[in-house]
Amino acid sequence: MGYLRGFAVTMRQLFLPKVTTDYRGGFNPNDKRDTKRAKPERLHGRHVLNRYPDGMEKCIGCELCAGVCPAKCIYVRGADNDPDYPVSPGERFGYVYEINYLRCIHCDLCVEACPTEAITESKLFEFSFTNRSDAVYTKDELVVDNDGRPRQQSWEDWRDGDDALTSGWMRATSPSGDGRYVGEVAWAGELGYGVRDSEDSQAEADTWN
């Protein structure tokens, strides 16, 4: 009889109002059931590998992101650039780059460690996999396309604006919060966006709240 008392809790929940929002199917902005909540500009979503405005890849294959990752979900191997056809501006580039999203905890330590601002996190966070191989994003899936936007995979749910501002989450070590650097651009230019505007100082940001 003990297990029947346990099921009583389940049965009571079946008849209570739902607290979740169902937005499956097509996108209708007038239907509240089909609308997602707006996401913060610096939401930690899935990663992207950025490129410079001239198309060169920012990743230099230094493996610092893999070394700092507490979940050991990043695998990087660098290779020497061909002097005639370089992939990145440096001597080396990221020949192999993989992120295992079955392990990733989105701590963003990889973003902090990257010396060239190659890896950032986008606002894309809704993706499901039907097999383990899909959960391991390769370099071809991570590097932004010719417009500087992420490459959409078939298992990712995108809506308007989800793929914008792929590097909107800036590094915490950016000096923009220091009063001496107010108004100074502290972020390198990137493909599709150019050079971003400088950020407000932390003191000014606090006045918004």
mmCIF file with all atom_site columns, C-alpha atoms in Angstrom:
data_model
loop_
_atom_site.group_PDB
_atom_site.id
_atom_site.type_symbol
_atom_site.label_atom_id
_atom_site.label_alt_id
_atom_site.label_comp_id
_atom_site.label_asym_id
_atom_site.label_entity_id
_atom_site.label_seq_id
_atom_site.pdbx_PDB_ins_code
_atom_site.Cartn_x
_atom_site.Cartn_y
_atom_site.Cartn_z
_atom_site.occupancy
_atom_site.B_iso_or_equiv
_atom_site.pdbx_formal_charge
_atom_site.auth_seq_id
_atom_site.auth_comp_id
_atom_site.auth_asym_id
_atom_site.auth_atom_id
_atom_site.pdbx_PDB_model_num
ATOM 1   C CA . MET A 1 1   ? 0.000  0.000  0.000   1.00 0.00 ? 1   MET A CA 1
ATOM 2   C CA . GLY A 1 2   ? 3.012  2.282  0.503   1.00 0.00 ? 2   GLY A CA 1
ATOM 3   C CA . TYR A 1 3   ? 3.636  2.604  -3.212  1.00 0.00 ? 3   TYR A CA 1
ATOM 4   C CA . LEU A 1 4   ? -0.016 3.563  -3.783  1.00 0.00 ? 4   LEU A CA 1
ATOM 5   C CA . ARG A 1 5   ? 0.395  6.498  -1.397  1.00 0.00 ? 5   ARG A CA 1
ATOM 6   C CA . GLY A 1 6   ? 3.415  7.541  -3.445  1.00 0.00 ? 6   GLY A CA 1
ATOM 7   C CA . PHE A 1 7   ? 1.372  7.489  -6.637  1.00 0.00 ? 7   PHE A CA 1
ATOM 8   C CA . ALA A 1 8   ? -1.198 9.740  -4.968  1.00 0.00 ? 8   ALA A CA 1
ATOM 9   C CA . VAL A 1 9   ? 1.284  12.608 -5.259  1.00 0.00 ? 9   VAL A CA 1
ATOM 10  C CA . THR A 1 10  ? 1.646  11.922 -8.984  1.00 0.00 ? 10  THR A CA 1
ATOM 11  C CA . MET A 1 11  ? -2.086 11.743 -9.508  1.00 0.00 ? 11  MET A CA 1
ATOM 12  C CA . ARG A 1 12  ? -2.639 15.091 -7.766  1.00 0.00 ? 12  ARG A CA 1
ATOM 13  C CA . GLN A 1 13  ? -0.054 16.757 -10.032 1.00 0.00 ? 13  GLN A CA 1
ATOM 14  C CA . LEU A 1 14  ? -1.809 15.505 -13.165 1.00 0.00 ? 14  LEU A CA 1
ATOM 15  C CA . PHE A 1 15  ? -4.762 17.789 -12.562 1.00 0.00 ? 15  PHE A CA 1
ATOM 16  C CA . LEU A 1 16  ? -2.860 20.949 -11.571 1.00 0.00 ? 16  LEU A CA 1
ATOM 17  C CA . PRO A 1 17  ? -2.372 23.814 -14.104 1.00 0.00 ? 17  PRO A CA 1
ATOM 18  C CA . LYS A 1 18  ? 0.750  23.599 -16.247 1.00 0.00 ? 18  LYS A CA 1
ATOM 19  C CA . VAL A 1 19  ? 3.536  26.031 -15.410 1.00 0.00 ? 19  VAL A CA 1
ATOM 20  C CA . THR A 1 20  ? 5.558  25.501 -18.589 1.00 0.00 ? 20  THR A CA 1
ATOM 21  C CA . THR A 1 21  ? 5.113  27.209 -21.955 1.00 0.00 ? 21  THR A CA 1
ATOM 22  C CA . ASP A 1 22  ? 4.621  25.158 -25.104 1.00 0.00 ? 22  ASP A CA 1
ATOM 23  C CA . TYR A 1 23  ? 6.190  26.918 -28.081 1.00 0.00 ? 23  TYR A CA 1
ATOM 24  C CA . ARG A 1 24  ? 6.639  23.927 -30.376 1.00 0.00 ? 24  ARG A CA 1
ATOM 25  C CA . GLY A 1 25  ? 5.626  24.097 -34.010 1.00 0.00 ? 25  GLY A CA 1
ATOM 26  C CA . GLY A 1 26  ? 5.628  27.202 -36.188 1.00 0.00 ? 26  GLY A CA 1
ATOM 27  C CA . PHE A 1 27  ? 6.489  30.676 -34.964 1.00 0.00 ? 27  PHE A CA 1
ATOM 28  C CA . ASN A 1 28  ? 3.529  32.970 -34.462 1.00 0.00 ? 28  ASN A CA 1
ATOM 29  C CA . PRO A 1 29  ? 4.451  36.173 -32.561 1.00 0.00 ? 29  PRO A CA 1
ATOM 30  C CA . ASN A 1 30  ? 0.782  36.703 -31.681 1.00 0.00 ? 30  ASN A CA 1
ATOM 31  C CA . ASP A 1 31  ? 0.465  33.324 -30.003 1.00 0.00 ? 31  ASP A CA 1
ATOM 32  C CA . LYS A 1 32  ? 1.913  33.345 -26.488 1.00 0.00 ? 32  LYS A CA 1
ATOM 33  C CA . ARG A 1 33  ? 2.253  29.571 -26.589 1.00 0.00 ? 33  ARG A CA 1
ATOM 34  C CA . ASP A 1 34  ? 4.616  29.936 -29.534 1.00 0.00 ? 34  ASP A CA 1
ATOM 35  C CA . THR A 1 35  ? 6.868  32.707 -28.209 1.00 0.00 ? 35  THR A CA 1
ATOM 36  C CA . LYS A 1 36  ? 10.150 32.292 -26.394 1.00 0.00 ? 36  LYS A CA 1
ATOM 37  C CA . ARG A 1 37  ? 11.257 34.522 -23.579 1.00 0.00 ? 37  ARG A CA 1
ATOM 38  C CA . ALA A 1 38  ? 13.826 37.123 -24.647 1.00 0.00 ? 38  ALA A CA 1
ATOM 39  C CA . LYS A 1 39  ? 17.364 36.070 -23.772 1.00 0.00 ? 39  LYS A CA 1
ATOM 40  C CA . PRO A 1 40  ? 19.983 38.272 -22.089 1.00 0.00 ? 40  PRO A CA 1
ATOM 41  C CA . GLU A 1 41  ? 22.668 39.672 -24.382 1.00 0.00 ? 41  GLU A CA 1
ATOM 42  C CA . ARG A 1 42  ? 25.390 37.703 -22.602 1.00 0.00 ? 42  ARG A CA 1
ATOM 43  C CA . LEU A 1 43  ? 23.607 34.404 -22.190 1.00 0.00 ? 43  LEU A CA 1
ATOM 44  C CA . HIS A 1 44  ? 26.005 31.470 -22.240 1.00 0.00 ? 44  HIS A CA 1
ATOM 45  C CA . GLY A 1 45  ? 24.952 29.296 -25.188 1.00 0.00 ? 45  GLY A CA 1
ATOM 46  C CA . ARG A 1 46  ? 26.820 27.035 -27.544 1.00 0.00 ? 46  ARG A CA 1
ATOM 47  C CA . HIS A 1 47  ? 30.253 28.109 -28.705 1.00 0.00 ? 47  HIS A CA 1
ATOM 48  C CA . VAL A 1 48  ? 31.396 29.628 -31.972 1.00 0.00 ? 48  VAL A CA 1
ATOM 49  C CA . LEU A 1 49  ? 34.870 30.092 -33.421 1.00 0.00 ? 49  LEU A CA 1
ATOM 50  C CA . ASN A 1 50  ? 35.190 33.645 -34.734 1.00 0.00 ? 50  ASN A CA 1
ATOM 51  C CA . ARG A 1 51  ? 37.063 35.065 -37.692 1.00 0.00 ? 51  ARG A CA 1
ATOM 52  C CA . TYR A 1 52  ? 38.698 38.436 -38.346 1.00 0.00 ? 52  TYR A CA 1
ATOM 53  C CA . PRO A 1 53  ? 36.978 40.917 -40.685 1.00 0.00 ? 53  PRO A CA 1
ATOM 54  C CA . ASP A 1 54  ? 39.258 39.745 -43.515 1.00 0.00 ? 54  ASP A CA 1
ATOM 55  C CA . GLY A 1 55  ? 38.060 36.145 -43.073 1.00 0.00 ? 55  GLY A CA 1
ATOM 56  C CA . MET A 1 56  ? 41.156 34.839 -41.293 1.00 0.00 ? 56  MET A CA 1
ATOM 57  C CA . GLU A 1 57  ? 40.425 32.471 -38.407 1.00 0.00 ? 57  GLU A CA 1
ATOM 58  C CA . LYS A 1 58  ? 41.202 33.824 -34.954 1.00 0.00 ? 58  LYS A CA 1
ATOM 59  C CA . CYS A 1 59  ? 42.125 30.433 -33.496 1.00 0.00 ? 59  CYS A CA 1
ATOM 60  C CA . ILE A 1 60  ? 45.888 29.839 -33.435 1.00 0.00 ? 60  ILE A CA 1
ATOM 61  C CA . GLY A 1 61  ? 45.744 26.307 -32.035 1.00 0.00 ? 61  GLY A CA 1
ATOM 62  C CA . CYS A 1 62  ? 47.445 27.229 -28.749 1.00 0.00 ? 62  CYS A CA 1
ATOM 63  C CA . GLU A 1 63  ? 45.244 24.730 -26.816 1.00 0.00 ? 63  GLU A CA 1
ATOM 64  C CA . LEU A 1 64  ? 44.847 27.081 -23.836 1.00 0.00 ? 64  LEU A CA 1
ATOM 65  C CA . CYS A 1 65  ? 41.070 26.601 -23.938 1.00 0.00 ? 65  CYS A CA 1
ATOM 66  C CA . ALA A 1 66  ? 41.486 22.837 -23.740 1.00 0.00 ? 66  ALA A CA 1
ATOM 67  C CA . GLY A 1 67  ? 43.977 23.154 -20.899 1.00 0.00 ? 67  GLY A CA 1
ATOM 68  C CA . VAL A 1 68  ? 41.746 25.379 -18.753 1.00 0.00 ? 68  VAL A CA 1
ATOM 69  C CA . CYS A 1 69  ? 38.508 23.427 -19.344 1.00 0.00 ? 69  CYS A CA 1
ATOM 70  C CA . PRO A 1 70  ? 37.452 21.802 -16.036 1.00 0.00 ? 70  PRO A CA 1
ATOM 71  C CA . ALA A 1 71  ? 35.178 19.318 -17.821 1.00 0.00 ? 71  ALA A CA 1
ATOM 72  C CA . LYS A 1 72  ? 37.854 18.262 -20.341 1.00 0.00 ? 72  LYS A CA 1
ATOM 73  C CA . CYS A 1 73  ? 35.333 18.675 -23.149 1.00 0.00 ? 73  CYS A CA 1
ATOM 74  C CA . ILE A 1 74  ? 37.573 20.554 -25.603 1.00 0.00 ? 74  ILE A CA 1
ATOM 75  C CA . TYR A 1 75  ? 40.087 18.869 -27.900 1.00 0.00 ? 75  TYR A CA 1
ATOM 76  C CA . VAL A 1 76  ? 42.416 21.047 -29.965 1.00 0.00 ? 76  VAL A CA 1
ATOM 77  C CA . ARG A 1 77  ? 45.367 20.280 -32.185 1.00 0.00 ? 77  ARG A CA 1
ATOM 78  C CA . GLY A 1 78  ? 47.347 23.034 -33.895 1.00 0.00 ? 78  GLY A CA 1
ATOM 79  C CA . ALA A 1 79  ? 49.253 22.887 -37.153 1.00 0.00 ? 79  ALA A CA 1
ATOM 80  C CA . ASP A 1 80  ? 51.717 25.158 -38.940 1.00 0.00 ? 80  ASP A CA 1
ATOM 81  C CA . ASN A 1 81  ? 50.279 27.630 -41.415 1.00 0.00 ? 81  ASN A CA 1
ATOM 82  C CA . ASP A 1 82  ? 51.147 27.321 -45.075 1.00 0.00 ? 82  ASP A CA 1
ATOM 83  C CA . PRO A 1 83  ? 53.027 30.592 -45.799 1.00 0.00 ? 83  PRO A CA 1
ATOM 84  C CA . ASP A 1 84  ? 51.309 30.866 -49.174 1.00 0.00 ? 84  ASP A CA 1
ATOM 85  C CA . TYR A 1 85  ? 47.805 30.021 -47.950 1.00 0.00 ? 85  TYR A CA 1
ATOM 86  C CA . PRO A 1 86  ? 47.614 30.851 -44.227 1.00 0.00 ? 86  PRO A CA 1
ATOM 87  C CA . VAL A 1 87  ? 44.453 30.031 -42.278 1.00 0.00 ? 87  VAL A CA 1
ATOM 88  C CA . SER A 1 88  ? 45.211 32.406 -39.411 1.00 0.00 ? 88  SER A CA 1
ATOM 89  C CA . PRO A 1 89  ? 47.494 35.456 -39.075 1.00 0.00 ? 89  PRO A CA 1
ATOM 90  C CA . GLY A 1 90  ? 49.895 33.604 -36.771 1.00 0.00 ? 90  GLY A CA 1
ATOM 91  C CA . GLU A 1 91  ? 52.406 30.841 -37.371 1.00 0.00 ? 91  GLU A CA 1
ATOM 92  C CA . ARG A 1 92  ? 49.869 28.168 -36.404 1.00 0.00 ? 92  ARG A CA 1
ATOM 93  C CA . PHE A 1 93  ? 46.136 27.557 -36.676 1.00 0.00 ? 93  PHE A CA 1
ATOM 94  C CA . GLY A 1 94  ? 43.596 25.252 -35.103 1.00 0.00 ? 94  GLY A CA 1
ATOM 95  C CA . TYR A 1 95  ? 43.762 22.190 -37.334 1.00 0.00 ? 95  TYR A CA 1
ATOM 96  C CA . VAL A 1 96  ? 41.410 20.135 -35.128 1.00 0.00 ? 96  VAL A CA 1
ATOM 97  C CA . TYR A 1 97  ? 38.848 21.689 -32.808 1.00 0.00 ? 97  TYR A CA 1
ATOM 98  C CA . GLU A 1 98  ? 36.121 19.697 -31.051 1.00 0.00 ? 98  GLU A CA 1
ATOM 99  C CA . ILE A 1 99  ? 33.751 20.401 -28.155 1.00 0.00 ? 99  ILE A CA 1
ATOM 100 C CA . ASN A 1 100 ? 31.849 17.568 -26.495 1.00 0.00 ? 100 ASN A CA 1
ATOM 101 C CA . TYR A 1 101 ? 28.528 19.014 -25.324 1.00 0.00 ? 101 TYR A CA 1
ATOM 102 C CA . LEU A 1 102 ? 27.776 15.941 -23.261 1.00 0.00 ? 102 LEU A CA 1
ATOM 103 C CA . ARG A 1 103 ? 30.470 17.275 -20.922 1.00 0.00 ? 103 ARG A CA 1
ATOM 104 C CA . CYS A 1 104 ? 30.418 21.054 -21.367 1.00 0.00 ? 104 CYS A CA 1
ATOM 105 C CA . ILE A 1 105 ? 29.173 23.009 -18.328 1.00 0.00 ? 105 ILE A CA 1
ATOM 106 C CA . HIS A 1 106 ? 29.241 26.442 -20.058 1.00 0.00 ? 106 HIS A CA 1
ATOM 107 C CA . CYS A 1 107 ? 31.547 27.946 -17.453 1.00 0.00 ? 107 CYS A CA 1
ATOM 108 C CA . ASP A 1 108 ? 33.188 30.146 -20.130 1.00 0.00 ? 108 ASP A CA 1
ATOM 109 C CA . LEU A 1 109 ? 36.688 29.598 -18.802 1.00 0.00 ? 109 LEU A CA 1
ATOM 110 C CA . CYS A 1 110 ? 37.691 28.793 -22.378 1.00 0.00 ? 110 CYS A CA 1
ATOM 111 C CA . VAL A 1 111 ? 36.549 32.277 -23.416 1.00 0.00 ? 111 VAL A CA 1
ATOM 112 C CA . GLU A 1 112 ? 38.590 33.806 -20.620 1.00 0.00 ? 112 GLU A CA 1
ATOM 113 C CA . ALA A 1 113 ? 41.713 31.862 -21.568 1.00 0.00 ? 113 ALA A CA 1
ATOM 114 C CA . CYS A 1 114 ? 41.662 32.527 -25.319 1.00 0.00 ? 114 CYS A CA 1
ATOM 115 C CA . PRO A 1 115 ? 44.388 35.086 -26.182 1.00 0.00 ? 115 PRO A CA 1
ATOM 116 C CA . THR A 1 116 ? 42.921 35.956 -29.595 1.00 0.00 ? 116 THR A CA 1
ATOM 117 C CA . GLU A 1 117 ? 39.200 36.100 -28.702 1.00 0.00 ? 117 GLU A CA 1
ATOM 118 C CA . ALA A 1 118 ? 38.629 33.204 -31.091 1.00 0.00 ? 118 ALA A CA 1
ATOM 119 C CA . ILE A 1 119 ? 36.086 31.290 -29.023 1.00 0.00 ? 119 ILE A CA 1
ATOM 120 C CA . THR A 1 120 ? 32.961 32.898 -27.595 1.00 0.00 ? 120 THR A CA 1
ATOM 121 C CA . GLU A 1 121 ? 29.535 31.656 -26.569 1.00 0.00 ? 121 GLU A CA 1
ATOM 122 C CA . SER A 1 122 ? 26.441 32.524 -28.564 1.00 0.00 ? 122 SER A CA 1
ATOM 123 C CA . LYS A 1 123 ? 22.843 32.814 -27.361 1.00 0.00 ? 123 LYS A CA 1
ATOM 124 C CA . LEU A 1 124 ? 21.949 29.454 -28.940 1.00 0.00 ? 124 LEU A CA 1
ATOM 125 C CA . PHE A 1 125 ? 21.220 26.970 -26.207 1.00 0.00 ? 125 PHE A CA 1
ATOM 126 C CA . GLU A 1 126 ? 18.387 24.712 -27.384 1.00 0.00 ? 126 GLU A CA 1
ATOM 127 C CA . PHE A 1 127 ? 19.744 21.712 -29.198 1.00 0.00 ? 127 PHE A CA 1
ATOM 128 C CA . SER A 1 128 ? 19.083 18.006 -28.737 1.00 0.00 ? 128 SER A CA 1
ATOM 129 C CA . PHE A 1 129 ? 20.935 15.029 -30.129 1.00 0.00 ? 129 PHE A CA 1
ATOM 130 C CA . THR A 1 130 ? 19.781 11.649 -31.354 1.00 0.00 ? 130 THR A CA 1
ATOM 131 C CA . ASN A 1 131 ? 23.277 10.161 -31.179 1.00 0.00 ? 131 ASN A CA 1
ATOM 132 C CA . ARG A 1 132 ? 26.555 10.858 -29.423 1.00 0.00 ? 132 ARG A CA 1
ATOM 133 C CA . SER A 1 133 ? 28.420 11.900 -32.554 1.00 0.00 ? 133 SER A CA 1
ATOM 134 C CA . ASP A 1 134 ? 26.103 14.901 -33.029 1.00 0.00 ? 134 ASP A CA 1
ATOM 135 C CA . ALA A 1 135 ? 26.963 16.076 -29.509 1.00 0.00 ? 135 ALA A CA 1
ATOM 136 C CA . VAL A 1 136 ? 30.615 16.495 -30.486 1.00 0.00 ? 136 VAL A CA 1
ATOM 137 C CA . TYR A 1 137 ? 30.814 19.721 -32.479 1.00 0.00 ? 137 TYR A CA 1
ATOM 138 C CA . THR A 1 138 ? 33.720 19.791 -34.919 1.00 0.00 ? 138 THR A CA 1
ATOM 139 C CA . LYS A 1 139 ? 35.606 22.766 -36.293 1.00 0.00 ? 139 LYS A CA 1
ATOM 140 C CA . ASP A 1 140 ? 33.428 22.793 -39.427 1.00 0.00 ? 140 ASP A CA 1
ATOM 141 C CA . GLU A 1 141 ? 30.352 23.257 -37.229 1.00 0.00 ? 141 GLU A CA 1
ATOM 142 C CA . LEU A 1 142 ? 31.920 25.790 -34.853 1.00 0.00 ? 142 LEU A CA 1
ATOM 143 C CA . VAL A 1 143 ? 33.613 28.243 -37.231 1.00 0.00 ? 143 VAL A CA 1
ATOM 144 C CA . VAL A 1 144 ? 31.277 31.064 -38.264 1.00 0.00 ? 144 VAL A CA 1
ATOM 145 C CA . ASP A 1 145 ? 30.168 31.281 -41.892 1.00 0.00 ? 145 ASP A CA 1
ATOM 146 C CA . ASN A 1 146 ? 31.052 33.966 -44.419 1.00 0.00 ? 146 ASN A CA 1
ATOM 147 C CA . ASP A 1 147 ? 28.602 36.381 -42.769 1.00 0.00 ? 147 ASP A CA 1
ATOM 148 C CA . GLY A 1 148 ? 30.130 35.938 -39.326 1.00 0.00 ? 148 GLY A CA 1
ATOM 149 C CA . ARG A 1 149 ? 27.104 34.015 -38.028 1.00 0.00 ? 149 ARG A CA 1
ATOM 150 C CA . PRO A 1 150 ? 27.010 30.517 -36.522 1.00 0.00 ? 150 PRO A CA 1
ATOM 151 C CA . ARG A 1 151 ? 26.406 27.556 -38.783 1.00 0.00 ? 151 ARG A CA 1
ATOM 152 C CA . GLN A 1 152 ? 22.969 26.164 -37.960 1.00 0.00 ? 152 GLN A CA 1
ATOM 153 C CA . GLN A 1 153 ? 22.737 22.432 -37.386 1.00 0.00 ? 153 GLN A CA 1
ATOM 154 C CA . SER A 1 154 ? 19.597 20.403 -38.058 1.00 0.00 ? 154 SER A CA 1
ATOM 155 C CA . TRP A 1 155 ? 19.092 19.646 -34.359 1.00 0.00 ? 155 TRP A CA 1
ATOM 156 C CA . GLU A 1 156 ? 19.215 23.289 -33.212 1.00 0.00 ? 156 GLU A CA 1
ATOM 157 C CA . ASP A 1 157 ? 16.049 25.323 -32.599 1.00 0.00 ? 157 ASP A CA 1
ATOM 158 C CA . TRP A 1 158 ? 16.626 28.855 -33.871 1.00 0.00 ? 158 TRP A CA 1
ATOM 159 C CA . ARG A 1 159 ? 14.286 31.839 -33.765 1.00 0.00 ? 159 ARG A CA 1
ATOM 160 C CA . ASP A 1 160 ? 14.753 35.424 -34.929 1.00 0.00 ? 160 ASP A CA 1
ATOM 161 C CA . GLY A 1 161 ? 17.725 36.992 -33.185 1.00 0.00 ? 161 GLY A CA 1
ATOM 162 C CA . ASP A 1 162 ? 19.073 33.779 -31.678 1.00 0.00 ? 162 ASP A CA 1
ATOM 163 C CA . ASP A 1 163 ? 22.074 33.791 -33.998 1.00 0.00 ? 163 ASP A CA 1
ATOM 164 C CA . ALA A 1 164 ? 22.861 37.502 -33.612 1.00 0.00 ? 164 ALA A CA 1
ATOM 165 C CA . LEU A 1 165 ? 25.670 38.898 -31.461 1.00 0.00 ? 165 LEU A CA 1
ATOM 166 C CA . THR A 1 166 ? 27.614 35.650 -31.351 1.00 0.00 ? 166 THR A CA 1
ATOM 167 C CA . SER A 1 167 ? 30.283 37.317 -29.259 1.00 0.00 ? 167 SER A CA 1
ATOM 168 C CA . GLY A 1 168 ? 27.885 39.410 -27.204 1.00 0.00 ? 168 GLY A CA 1
ATOM 169 C CA . TRP A 1 169 ? 29.281 37.795 -24.071 1.00 0.00 ? 169 TRP A CA 1
ATOM 170 C CA . MET A 1 170 ? 32.525 39.701 -23.614 1.00 0.00 ? 170 MET A CA 1
ATOM 171 C CA . ARG A 1 171 ? 35.404 38.465 -21.518 1.00 0.00 ? 171 ARG A CA 1
ATOM 172 C CA . ALA A 1 172 ? 35.213 39.355 -17.843 1.00 0.00 ? 172 ALA A CA 1
ATOM 173 C CA . THR A 1 173 ? 38.834 40.493 -18.070 1.00 0.00 ? 173 THR A CA 1
ATOM 174 C CA . SER A 1 174 ? 37.924 43.194 -20.594 1.00 0.00 ? 174 SER A CA 1
ATOM 175 C CA . PRO A 1 175 ? 39.246 46.507 -19.194 1.00 0.00 ? 175 PRO A CA 1
ATOM 176 C CA . SER A 1 176 ? 36.030 48.359 -20.045 1.00 0.00 ? 176 SER A CA 1
ATOM 177 C CA . GLY A 1 177 ? 35.001 48.183 -16.386 1.00 0.00 ? 177 GLY A CA 1
ATOM 178 C CA . ASP A 1 178 ? 38.111 50.156 -15.395 1.00 0.00 ? 178 ASP A CA 1
ATOM 179 C CA . GLY A 1 179 ? 37.587 53.916 -15.280 1.00 0.00 ? 179 GLY A CA 1
ATOM 180 C CA . ARG A 1 180 ? 40.863 54.483 -17.129 1.00 0.00 ? 180 ARG A CA 1
ATOM 181 C CA . TYR A 1 181 ? 39.473 52.661 -20.174 1.00 0.00 ? 181 TYR A CA 1
ATOM 182 C CA . VAL A 1 182 ? 35.998 54.157 -20.413 1.00 0.00 ? 182 VAL A CA 1
ATOM 183 C CA . GLY A 1 183 ? 35.189 54.669 -24.085 1.00 0.00 ? 183 GLY A CA 1
ATOM 184 C CA . GLU A 1 184 ? 38.165 52.592 -25.250 1.00 0.00 ? 184 GLU A CA 1
ATOM 185 C CA . VAL A 1 185 ? 37.441 49.721 -27.627 1.00 0.00 ? 185 VAL A CA 1
ATOM 186 C CA . ALA A 1 186 ? 38.656 46.531 -25.968 1.00 0.00 ? 186 ALA A CA 1
ATOM 187 C CA . TRP A 1 187 ? 37.380 43.906 -28.390 1.00 0.00 ? 187 TRP A CA 1
ATOM 188 C CA . ALA A 1 188 ? 38.978 42.918 -31.717 1.00 0.00 ? 188 ALA A CA 1
ATOM 189 C CA . GLY A 1 189 ? 37.095 43.285 -34.976 1.00 0.00 ? 189 GLY A CA 1
ATOM 190 C CA . GLU A 1 190 ? 35.257 40.250 -36.314 1.00 0.00 ? 190 GLU A CA 1
ATOM 191 C CA . LEU A 1 191 ? 33.750 39.027 -39.545 1.00 0.00 ? 191 LEU A CA 1
ATOM 192 C CA . GLY A 1 192 ? 30.261 40.360 -40.181 1.00 0.00 ? 192 GLY A CA 1
ATOM 193 C CA . TYR A 1 193 ? 30.355 42.875 -37.328 1.00 0.00 ? 193 TYR A CA 1
ATOM 194 C CA . GLY A 1 194 ? 33.580 44.846 -37.663 1.00 0.00 ? 194 GLY A CA 1
ATOM 195 C CA . VAL A 1 195 ? 34.800 46.515 -34.475 1.00 0.00 ? 195 VAL A CA 1
ATOM 196 C CA . ARG A 1 196 ? 32.217 46.661 -31.724 1.00 0.00 ? 196 ARG A CA 1
ATOM 197 C CA . ASP A 1 197 ? 31.548 49.819 -29.760 1.00 0.00 ? 197 ASP A CA 1
ATOM 198 C CA . SER A 1 198 ? 33.210 50.220 -26.396 1.00 0.00 ? 198 SER A CA 1
ATOM 199 C CA . GLU A 1 199 ? 31.314 49.203 -23.287 1.00 0.00 ? 199 GLU A CA 1
ATOM 200 C CA . ASP A 1 200 ? 30.165 51.457 -20.492 1.00 0.00 ? 200 ASP A CA 1
ATOM 201 C CA . SER A 1 201 ? 32.117 51.346 -17.265 1.00 0.00 ? 201 SER A CA 1
ATOM 202 C CA . GLN A 1 202 ? 30.764 49.235 -14.424 1.00 0.00 ? 202 GLN A CA 1
ATOM 203 C CA . ALA A 1 203 ? 29.953 52.380 -12.468 1.00 0.00 ? 203 ALA A CA 1
ATOM 204 C CA . GLU A 1 204 ? 27.712 53.631 -15.287 1.00 0.00 ? 204 GLU A CA 1
ATOM 205 C CA . ALA A 1 205 ? 26.099 50.215 -15.673 1.00 0.00 ? 205 ALA A CA 1
ATOM 206 C CA . ASP A 1 206 ? 25.204 50.218 -11.982 1.00 0.00 ? 206 ASP A CA 1
ATOM 207 C CA . THR A 1 207 ? 23.214 53.411 -12.423 1.00 0.00 ? 207 THR A CA 1
ATOM 208 C CA . TRP A 1 208 ? 20.823 51.590 -14.770 1.00 0.00 ? 208 TRP A CA 1
ATOM 209 C CA . ASN A 1 209 ? 19.514 49.399 -11.953 1.00 0.00 ? 209 ASN A CA 1
#
